[in-house]
XYZ file of C-alpha atoms in Angstrom:
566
model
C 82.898 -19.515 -67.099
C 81.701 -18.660 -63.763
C 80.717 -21.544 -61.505
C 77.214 -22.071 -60.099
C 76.778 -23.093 -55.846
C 74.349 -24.712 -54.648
C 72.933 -25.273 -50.885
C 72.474 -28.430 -49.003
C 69.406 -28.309 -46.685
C 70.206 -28.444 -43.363
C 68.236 -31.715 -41.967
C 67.404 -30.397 -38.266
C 65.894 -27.389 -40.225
C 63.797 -29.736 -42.350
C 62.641 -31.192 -39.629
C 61.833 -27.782 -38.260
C 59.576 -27.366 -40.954
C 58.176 -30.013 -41.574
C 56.887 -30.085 -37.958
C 55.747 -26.341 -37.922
C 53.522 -27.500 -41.263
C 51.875 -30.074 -39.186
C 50.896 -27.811 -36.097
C 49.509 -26.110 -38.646
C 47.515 -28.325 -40.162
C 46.153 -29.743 -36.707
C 45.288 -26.410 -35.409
C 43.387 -25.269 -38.547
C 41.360 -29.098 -38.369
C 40.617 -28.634 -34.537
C 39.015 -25.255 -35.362
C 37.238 -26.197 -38.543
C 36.016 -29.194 -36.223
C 34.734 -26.334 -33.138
C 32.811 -24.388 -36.038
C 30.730 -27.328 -37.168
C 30.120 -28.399 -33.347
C 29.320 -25.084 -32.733
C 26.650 -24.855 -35.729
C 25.159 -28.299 -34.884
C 24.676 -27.177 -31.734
C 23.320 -23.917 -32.716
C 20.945 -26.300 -35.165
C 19.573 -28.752 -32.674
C 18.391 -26.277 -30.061
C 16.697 -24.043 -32.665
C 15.227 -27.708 -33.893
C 13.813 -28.608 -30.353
C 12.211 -25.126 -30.156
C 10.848 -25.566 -33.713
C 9.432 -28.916 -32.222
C 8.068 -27.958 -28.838
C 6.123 -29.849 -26.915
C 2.525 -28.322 -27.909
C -0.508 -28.332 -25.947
C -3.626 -28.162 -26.221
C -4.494 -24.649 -27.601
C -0.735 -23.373 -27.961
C 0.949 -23.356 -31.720
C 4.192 -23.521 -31.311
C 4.215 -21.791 -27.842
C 7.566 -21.945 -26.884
C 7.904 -22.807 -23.631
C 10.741 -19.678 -22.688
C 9.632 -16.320 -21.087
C 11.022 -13.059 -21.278
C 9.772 -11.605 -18.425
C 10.909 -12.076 -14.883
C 9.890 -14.320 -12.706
C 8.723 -12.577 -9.594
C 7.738 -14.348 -5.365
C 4.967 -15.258 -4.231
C 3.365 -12.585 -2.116
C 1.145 -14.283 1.093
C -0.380 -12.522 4.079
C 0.422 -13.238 7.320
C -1.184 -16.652 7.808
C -0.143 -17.761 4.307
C -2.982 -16.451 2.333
C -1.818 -16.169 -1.502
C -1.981 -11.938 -2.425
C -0.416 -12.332 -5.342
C 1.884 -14.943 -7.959
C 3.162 -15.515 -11.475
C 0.769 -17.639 -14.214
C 2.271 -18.409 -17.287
C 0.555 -16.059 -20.287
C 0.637 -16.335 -24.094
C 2.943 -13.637 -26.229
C 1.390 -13.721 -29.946
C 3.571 -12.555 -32.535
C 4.236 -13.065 -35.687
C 7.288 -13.759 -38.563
C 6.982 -11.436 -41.385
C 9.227 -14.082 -43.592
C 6.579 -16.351 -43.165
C 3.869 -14.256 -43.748
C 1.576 -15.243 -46.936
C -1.040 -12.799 -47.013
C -0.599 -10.033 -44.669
C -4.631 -8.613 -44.588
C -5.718 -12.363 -43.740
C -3.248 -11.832 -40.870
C -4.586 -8.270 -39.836
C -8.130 -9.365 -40.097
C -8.053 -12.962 -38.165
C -6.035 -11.188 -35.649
C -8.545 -8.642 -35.418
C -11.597 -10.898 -34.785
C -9.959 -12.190 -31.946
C -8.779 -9.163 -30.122
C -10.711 -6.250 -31.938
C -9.006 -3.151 -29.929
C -5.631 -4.525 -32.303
C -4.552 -1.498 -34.409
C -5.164 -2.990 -37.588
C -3.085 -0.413 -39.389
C 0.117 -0.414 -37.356
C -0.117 -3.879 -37.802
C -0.148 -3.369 -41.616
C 2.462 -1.811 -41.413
C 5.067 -3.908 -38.922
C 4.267 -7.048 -40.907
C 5.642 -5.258 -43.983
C 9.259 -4.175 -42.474
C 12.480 -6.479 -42.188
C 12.336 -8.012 -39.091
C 11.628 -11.399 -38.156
C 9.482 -10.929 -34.835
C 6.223 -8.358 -34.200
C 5.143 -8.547 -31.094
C 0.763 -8.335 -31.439
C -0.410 -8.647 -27.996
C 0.938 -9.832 -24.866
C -1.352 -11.722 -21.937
C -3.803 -13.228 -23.818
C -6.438 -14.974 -22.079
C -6.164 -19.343 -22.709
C -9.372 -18.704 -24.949
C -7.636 -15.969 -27.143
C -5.135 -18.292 -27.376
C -7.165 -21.333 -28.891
C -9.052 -18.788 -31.194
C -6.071 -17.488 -32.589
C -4.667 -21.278 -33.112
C -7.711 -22.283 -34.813
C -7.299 -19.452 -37.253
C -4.552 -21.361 -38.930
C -2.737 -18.738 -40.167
C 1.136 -19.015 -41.145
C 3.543 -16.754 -39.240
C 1.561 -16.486 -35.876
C 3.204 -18.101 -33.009
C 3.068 -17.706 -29.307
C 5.828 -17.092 -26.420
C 4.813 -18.210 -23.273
C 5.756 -15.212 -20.730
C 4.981 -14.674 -17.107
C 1.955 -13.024 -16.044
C 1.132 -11.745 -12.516
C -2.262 -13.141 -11.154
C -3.491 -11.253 -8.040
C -6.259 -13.995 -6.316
C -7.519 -11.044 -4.254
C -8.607 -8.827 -7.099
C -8.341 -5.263 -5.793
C -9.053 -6.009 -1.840
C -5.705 -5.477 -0.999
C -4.664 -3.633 -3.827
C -3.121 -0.221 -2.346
C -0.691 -2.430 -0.039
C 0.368 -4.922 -2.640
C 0.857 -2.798 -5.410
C 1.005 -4.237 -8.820
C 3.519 -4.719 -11.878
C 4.203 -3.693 -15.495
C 3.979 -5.456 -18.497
C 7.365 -7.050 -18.128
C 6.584 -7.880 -14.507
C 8.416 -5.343 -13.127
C 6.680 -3.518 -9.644
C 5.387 -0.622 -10.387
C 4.307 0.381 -6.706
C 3.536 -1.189 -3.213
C 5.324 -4.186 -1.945
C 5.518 -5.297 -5.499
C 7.947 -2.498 -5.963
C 9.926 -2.750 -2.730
C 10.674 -6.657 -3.522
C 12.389 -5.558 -6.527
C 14.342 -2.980 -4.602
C 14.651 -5.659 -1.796
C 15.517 -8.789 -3.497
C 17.192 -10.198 0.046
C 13.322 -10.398 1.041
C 13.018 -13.801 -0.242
C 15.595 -15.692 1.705
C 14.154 -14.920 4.772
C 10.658 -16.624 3.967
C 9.764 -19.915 3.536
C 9.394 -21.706 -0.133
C 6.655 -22.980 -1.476
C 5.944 -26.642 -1.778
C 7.094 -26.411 -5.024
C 10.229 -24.620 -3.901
C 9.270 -20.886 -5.318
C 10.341 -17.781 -3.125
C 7.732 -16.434 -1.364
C 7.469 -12.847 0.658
C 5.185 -12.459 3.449
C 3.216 -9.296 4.669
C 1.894 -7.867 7.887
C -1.700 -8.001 6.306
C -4.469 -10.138 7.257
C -6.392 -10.670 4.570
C -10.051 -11.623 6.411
C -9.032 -8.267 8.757
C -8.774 -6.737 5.309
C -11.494 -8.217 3.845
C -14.093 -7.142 6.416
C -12.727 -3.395 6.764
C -12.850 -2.955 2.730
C -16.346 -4.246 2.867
C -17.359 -1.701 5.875
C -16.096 1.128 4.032
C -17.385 -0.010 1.056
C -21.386 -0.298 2.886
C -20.111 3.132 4.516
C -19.889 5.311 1.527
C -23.003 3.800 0.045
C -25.190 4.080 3.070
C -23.826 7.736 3.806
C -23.189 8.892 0.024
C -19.389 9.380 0.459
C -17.183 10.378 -2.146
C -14.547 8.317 -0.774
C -13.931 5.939 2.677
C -10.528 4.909 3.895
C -8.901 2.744 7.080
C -5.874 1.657 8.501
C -5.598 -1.193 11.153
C -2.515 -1.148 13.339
C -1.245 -3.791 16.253
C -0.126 -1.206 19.077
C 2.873 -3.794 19.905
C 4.788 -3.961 16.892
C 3.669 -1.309 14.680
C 2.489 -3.701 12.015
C 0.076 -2.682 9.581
C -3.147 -5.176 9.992
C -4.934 -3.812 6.971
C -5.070 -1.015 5.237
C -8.020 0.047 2.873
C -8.985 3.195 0.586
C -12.075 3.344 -1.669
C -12.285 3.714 -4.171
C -9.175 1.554 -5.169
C -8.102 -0.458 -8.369
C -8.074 -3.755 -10.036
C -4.176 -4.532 -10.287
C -4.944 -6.751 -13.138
C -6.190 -3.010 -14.988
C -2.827 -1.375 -14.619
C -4.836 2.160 -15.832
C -7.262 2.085 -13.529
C -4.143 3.245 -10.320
C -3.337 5.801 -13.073
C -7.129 7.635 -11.622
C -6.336 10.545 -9.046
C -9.750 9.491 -7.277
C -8.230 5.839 -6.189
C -4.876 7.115 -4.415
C -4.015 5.780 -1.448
C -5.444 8.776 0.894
C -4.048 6.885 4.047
C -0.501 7.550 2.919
C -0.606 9.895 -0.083
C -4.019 11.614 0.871
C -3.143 14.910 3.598
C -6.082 16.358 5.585
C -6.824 18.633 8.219
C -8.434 15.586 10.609
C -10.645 17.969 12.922
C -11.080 16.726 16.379
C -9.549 13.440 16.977
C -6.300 15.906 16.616
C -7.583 16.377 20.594
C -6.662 13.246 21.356
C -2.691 14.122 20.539
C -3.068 17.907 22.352
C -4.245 16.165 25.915
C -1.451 13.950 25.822
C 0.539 16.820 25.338
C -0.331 18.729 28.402
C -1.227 15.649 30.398
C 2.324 14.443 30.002
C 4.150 18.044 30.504
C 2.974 17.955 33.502
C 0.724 21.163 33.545
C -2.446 19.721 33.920
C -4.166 16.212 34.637
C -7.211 14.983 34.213
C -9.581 17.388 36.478
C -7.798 20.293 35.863
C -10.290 22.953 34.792
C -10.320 25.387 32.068
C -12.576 27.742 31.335
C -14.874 26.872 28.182
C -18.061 29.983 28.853
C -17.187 31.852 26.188
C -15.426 31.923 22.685
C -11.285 33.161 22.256
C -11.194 35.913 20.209
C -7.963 36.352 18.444
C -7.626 39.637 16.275
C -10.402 38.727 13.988
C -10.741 35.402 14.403
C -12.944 33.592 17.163
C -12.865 29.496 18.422
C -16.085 28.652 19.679
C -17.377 25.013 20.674
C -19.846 23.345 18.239
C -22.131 22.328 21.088
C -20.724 24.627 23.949
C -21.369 23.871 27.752
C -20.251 27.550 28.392
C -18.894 26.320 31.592
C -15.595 25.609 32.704
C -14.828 22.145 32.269
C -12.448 19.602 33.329
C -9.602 17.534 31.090
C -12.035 14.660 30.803
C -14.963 16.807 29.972
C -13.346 19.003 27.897
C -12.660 16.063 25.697
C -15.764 13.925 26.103
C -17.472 17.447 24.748
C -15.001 17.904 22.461
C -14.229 21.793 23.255
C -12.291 23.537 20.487
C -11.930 26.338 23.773
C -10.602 24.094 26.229
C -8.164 22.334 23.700
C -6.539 25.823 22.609
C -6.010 26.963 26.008
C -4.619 23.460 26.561
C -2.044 24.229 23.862
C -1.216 27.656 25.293
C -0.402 26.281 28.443
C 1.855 24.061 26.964
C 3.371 27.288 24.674
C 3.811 27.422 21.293
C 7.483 25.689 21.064
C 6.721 22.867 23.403
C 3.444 22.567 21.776
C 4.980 21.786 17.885
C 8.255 20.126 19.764
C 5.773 17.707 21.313
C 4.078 17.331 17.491
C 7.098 16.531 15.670
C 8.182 13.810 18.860
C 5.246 12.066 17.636
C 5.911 11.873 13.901
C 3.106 14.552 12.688
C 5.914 16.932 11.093
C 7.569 14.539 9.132
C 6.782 11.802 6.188
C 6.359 8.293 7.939
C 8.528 5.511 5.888
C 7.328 2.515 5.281
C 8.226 -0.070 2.957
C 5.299 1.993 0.456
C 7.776 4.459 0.592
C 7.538 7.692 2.143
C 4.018 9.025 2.714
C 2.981 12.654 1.719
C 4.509 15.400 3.259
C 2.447 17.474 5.926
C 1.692 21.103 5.272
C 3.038 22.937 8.195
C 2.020 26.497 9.047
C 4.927 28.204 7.195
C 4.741 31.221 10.257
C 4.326 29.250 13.566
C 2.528 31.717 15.763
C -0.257 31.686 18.941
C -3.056 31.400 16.712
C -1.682 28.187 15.048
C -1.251 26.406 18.061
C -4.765 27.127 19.312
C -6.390 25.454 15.522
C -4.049 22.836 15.186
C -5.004 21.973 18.938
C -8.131 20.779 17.893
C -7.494 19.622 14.384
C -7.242 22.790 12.107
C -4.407 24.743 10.532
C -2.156 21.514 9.815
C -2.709 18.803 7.643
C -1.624 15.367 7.784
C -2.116 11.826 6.058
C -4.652 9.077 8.592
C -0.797 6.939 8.666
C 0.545 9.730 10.437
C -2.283 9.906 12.646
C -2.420 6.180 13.418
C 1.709 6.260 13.934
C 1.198 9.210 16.298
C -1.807 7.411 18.674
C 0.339 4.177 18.405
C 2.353 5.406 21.956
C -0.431 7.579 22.928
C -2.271 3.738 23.788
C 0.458 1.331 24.155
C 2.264 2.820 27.021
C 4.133 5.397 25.301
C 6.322 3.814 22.643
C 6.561 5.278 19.441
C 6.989 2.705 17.230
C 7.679 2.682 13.356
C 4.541 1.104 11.552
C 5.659 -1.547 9.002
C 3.837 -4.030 6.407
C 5.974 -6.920 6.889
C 5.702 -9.350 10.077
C 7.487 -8.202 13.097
C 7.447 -9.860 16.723
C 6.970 -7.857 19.882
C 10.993 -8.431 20.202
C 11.588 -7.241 17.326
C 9.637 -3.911 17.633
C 11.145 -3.472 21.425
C 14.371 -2.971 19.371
C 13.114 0.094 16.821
C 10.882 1.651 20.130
C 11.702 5.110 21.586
C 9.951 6.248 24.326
C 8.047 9.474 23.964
C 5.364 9.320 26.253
C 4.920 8.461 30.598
C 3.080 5.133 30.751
C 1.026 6.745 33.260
C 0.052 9.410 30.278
C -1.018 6.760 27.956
C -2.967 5.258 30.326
C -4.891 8.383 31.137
C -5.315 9.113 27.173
C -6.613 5.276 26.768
C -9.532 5.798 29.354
C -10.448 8.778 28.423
C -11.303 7.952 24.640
C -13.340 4.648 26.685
C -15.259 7.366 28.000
C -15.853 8.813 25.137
C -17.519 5.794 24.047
C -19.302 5.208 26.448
C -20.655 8.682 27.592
C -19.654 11.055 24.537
C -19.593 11.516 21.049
C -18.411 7.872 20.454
C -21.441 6.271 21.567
C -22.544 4.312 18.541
C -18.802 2.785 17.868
C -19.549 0.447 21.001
C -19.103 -3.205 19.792
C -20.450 -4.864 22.566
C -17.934 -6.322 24.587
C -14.984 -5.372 22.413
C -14.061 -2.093 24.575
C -13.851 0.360 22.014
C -12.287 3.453 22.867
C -12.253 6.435 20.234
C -12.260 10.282 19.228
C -14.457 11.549 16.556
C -13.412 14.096 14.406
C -15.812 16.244 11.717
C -13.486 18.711 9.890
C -14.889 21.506 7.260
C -12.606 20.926 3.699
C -10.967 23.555 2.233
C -12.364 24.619 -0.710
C -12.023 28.025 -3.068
C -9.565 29.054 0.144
C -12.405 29.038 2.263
C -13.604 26.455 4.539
C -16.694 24.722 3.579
C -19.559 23.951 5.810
C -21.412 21.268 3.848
C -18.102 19.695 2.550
C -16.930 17.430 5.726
C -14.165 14.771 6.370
C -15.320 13.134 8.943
C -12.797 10.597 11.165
C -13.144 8.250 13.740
C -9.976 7.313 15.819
C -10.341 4.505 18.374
C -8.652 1.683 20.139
C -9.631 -1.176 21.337
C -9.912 -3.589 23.661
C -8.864 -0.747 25.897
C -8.079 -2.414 29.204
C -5.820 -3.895 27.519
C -4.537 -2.063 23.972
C -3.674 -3.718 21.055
C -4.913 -2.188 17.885
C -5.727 1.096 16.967
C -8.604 1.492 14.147
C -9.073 4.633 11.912
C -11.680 5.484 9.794
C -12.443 8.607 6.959
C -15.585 9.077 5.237
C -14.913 12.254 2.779
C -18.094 13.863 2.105
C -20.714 12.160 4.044
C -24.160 13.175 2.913
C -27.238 14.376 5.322
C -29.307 10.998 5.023
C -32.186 9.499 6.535
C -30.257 6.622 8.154
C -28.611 9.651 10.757
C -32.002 11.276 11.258
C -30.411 13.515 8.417
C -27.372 14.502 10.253
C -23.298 14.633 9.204
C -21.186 14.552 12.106
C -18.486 11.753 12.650
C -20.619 10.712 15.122
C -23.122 9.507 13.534
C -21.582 7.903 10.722
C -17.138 7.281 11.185
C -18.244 6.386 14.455
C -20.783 3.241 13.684
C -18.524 2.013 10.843
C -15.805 1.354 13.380
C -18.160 -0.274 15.108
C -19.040 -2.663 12.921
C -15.506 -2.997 11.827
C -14.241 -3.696 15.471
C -17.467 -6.227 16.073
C -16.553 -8.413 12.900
C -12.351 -8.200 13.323
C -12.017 -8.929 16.918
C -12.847 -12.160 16.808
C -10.062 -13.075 13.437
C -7.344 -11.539 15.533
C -8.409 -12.990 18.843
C -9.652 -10.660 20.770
C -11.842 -12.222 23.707
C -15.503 -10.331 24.096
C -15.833 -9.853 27.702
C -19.937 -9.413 27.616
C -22.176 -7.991 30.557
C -18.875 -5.530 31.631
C -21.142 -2.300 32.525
C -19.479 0.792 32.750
C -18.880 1.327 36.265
C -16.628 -1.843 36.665
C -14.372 -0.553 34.023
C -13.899 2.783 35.737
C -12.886 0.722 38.971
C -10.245 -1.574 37.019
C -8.732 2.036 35.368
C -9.138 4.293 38.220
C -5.840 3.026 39.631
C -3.452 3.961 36.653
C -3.770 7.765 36.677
């Protein structure tokens, strides 16, 4: 008979055991503990959303958003342009939907543009959240609550409110539904989001981003435009104010613009920006830039002569004046007359090279950059030659957007500093630091008293703001149109400065399409219409930005003070 072992158990290894079983035991408790602390958790926050706070008008409007939170946007004296309001989300919970037609049809006598049937149709799928309509008004709101209806419910989300309306609309910009910039300086804060630690807070401790703008400058050029095109029957009226000194971009206005509360309305072709995106042959304020160019070469000053009796003929092309002298005329003449002749023959002197160098030095070949973006691209002549030089000398043959322009006359008045234009604040200092130097001071100064003349003796007369000092070019350019230029389809310009013993902003106007009315005897020049509306504009800003009238100056003691400087 075989005999049977047996095994004693080893007591350390019971021990073992008996202590691995335990870790066991605790670890499997200590999770089973984090589950249900984890689901009560879970629990009471979905609880206290369930039982939000609710106020008047808002069932169950949670009080969450999920859209971002954007800065306040102020001017440059703290003027609010632009901030976040809290707005009502409706939706709805299919689950908790009893009758999905009373739905469709209370929701629809509320906001009637609702697609009834798409709505059908998302209340009968899966889901537990359709989204109906997003910004409703605090009136909606209460409507819709008053309905009764199970399964409705509101988010609250962020909304952006523009105080404003559209008066600065083409500078601010605007957002999306989400609150996400779409365009202007809403767009380059999202692309910028540093921008908010270097302005202050708001009492209530909310970022903030401030702009060049001044929004009572702005205010009174929107308004001038806006009586401009009416009184004139324009199609369209821009403006762009600029300080000389730091390149910073005053106000800036294009009619017709756009409500950024009505995101389609910036969507319309007719309510671009045309300073920045808009390019344009500008006619004869384009003389301005060519006597600068010759003044400062060297080859000529201001009583050189050149011959303006009769018209250039160039193959079969001919440049004639609109109102010749047929005489030879002088620098200052030449430009208080406005002579297409005398202008191209100022360009030739210079030569065709030197002549689109001295273009491109001022920022007329390329995009200007702001914090818009880029502006449009000019259209160059894609074959530089002789004949090119002579139009674009007095405004033809190269088109350009009115910020180009205003960048380029920036150093023509200020002493001859180019200096980048920008929509945020900048101090002298600061602008010192971003200046190059493209023109003599003794060049600018020359250029500044000759558009004072202008005013005072030429086509200009009627942008004279009594003791303001205006200074200015007018320009009256024939639109291209079927390929051909168009003698009853005008953009007409004004380009000024002011005051100008003493330069500090430059102020330019466009009327497209000025009409042949009564109120200019039935004429359409610039001179008689661009010219008056900076005149009004200058007489109504000066005073907001400081500018001290000097009244009872006559003309003669402000050719003494200027004499001296060329």
């Amino acid at each position: 008979m075989a005999r049977r072992e047996t095994h004693t158990p080893d007591p350390a290894e019971a021990r073992a055991a008996r202590a691995y079983h335990t870790r066991c035991r605790t670890r499997f408790r200590l999770a089973c503990l984090g589950f249900a602390l984890a689901f009560v958790l879970i629990g009471g926050r979905l609880v206290s959303l369930g039982l939000a706070e609710k106020g008047p008008g808002r069932s169950g409007a949670y009080d969450i958003s999920t859209t971002i939170h954007r800065p306040d946007i102020l001017d440059r004296n703290g003027q609010l342009l632009a901030t976040d309001v809290r707005g009502a989300t409706l939706y709805a919970d299919p689950k908790r939907i009893l009758d999905a037609d009373e739905v469709v049809n209370g929701v629809a006598s509320v906001l009637p543009n609702i697609n009834k049937a798409k709505l059908r149709k998302q209340l009968s799928g899966r889901g537990r959240f359709v989204r109906i309509a997003r910004e409703l008004a605090p009136r909606q709101q209460q409507r819709v609550h008053d309905l009764g209806i199970p399964g409705l419910g509101f988010i609250q989300e962020y909304r952006r409110f523009y105080p404003v309306g559209g008066t600065a609309s083409h500078v601010v910009g605007l957002v999306d539904v989400d609150n996400r910039g779409l365009g202007g300086i809403e767009k380059f804060i999202d692309n910028n989001p540093q921008l908010t630690m270097m302005n202050p807070q708001t009492e209530s401790g909310g970022e903030t981003v401030a702009v060049s703008l001044d929004v009572g400058v702005q205010h009174v050029l929107r308004e001038e435009l806006k009586n401009a095109m009416t009184l004139y029957e324009a199609k369209a009226a821009s403006g762009i104010i600029m300080d000389v000194n730091t390149g910073e971009v005053v106000a800036l206005a294009s009619l017709p613009d756009f409500d950024p509360h009505r995101r389609g309305e910036a969507l319309d072709k007719n309510r671009i920006n045309r300073i920045g995106f808009g390019v344009y042959e500008m006619g004869s304020v384009f003389k301005a830039i060519t006597v600068a160019g010759v003044l400062d070469s060297g080859l000529a000053n201001v009583n050189s002569i050149y011959d303006a009796t009769s018209p250039i003929y160039f193959g079969r092309f001919s440049i004639s004046d609109f109102h010749g002298k047929r005489r030879p005329l002088t620098v200052e003449e030449a430009f208080i007359y406005s002579s297409n002749i005398a202008s191209a023959k100022m360009a030739m002197d210079m030569g065709v090279p030197a002549h689109r160098a001295f273009l491109k030095k001022l920022g007329l070949l390329d995009p200007v950059v702001t914090e818009l973006g880029p502006s449009a691209a000019p259209i160059i002549p894609k074959r530089w030659k002789k004949l090119n030089t002579m139009t674009i000398a007095f405004g033809h043959g190269l088109s350009v957007t009115p910020l180009q322009l205003a960048t380029a006359t920036v150093p023509l008045v200020n002493g001859g500093l180019a200096v980048p234009p920008t929509f945020l604040p900048r101090t002298r200092e600061e602008a010192l630091a971003v200046s190059t130097r493209v023109l003599k001071p003794g060049t600018s100064s020359a250029v500044v008293k000759l558009m004072r003349e202008n005013v005072l003796r030429g086509s200009g007369k009627r942008a004279n703001a009594e003791g303001y000092r205006v200074g200015g070019k007018t320009g009256t350019a024939e639109k291209v149109v079927n390929g051909r230029y168009a003698r009853h389809s005008l953009l007409n310009s004004f380009l000024s400065v002011f005051p100008t013993d003493d330069p500090q902003y430059v102020v330019l106007v466009t009327l497209d399409e000025p009409q042949r009315v009564e109120a200019t005897n039935y004429n359409s020049t610039a001179g008689v219409n661009a010219a008056p509306t900076v005149g009004k504009v200058v007489a109504r800003i000066a005073p907001i930005l400081g500018v001290t009238p000097k009244l009872g100056e006559t003309a003669s003691r402000f050719d003494a003070k200027r004499s001296a400087t060329y």
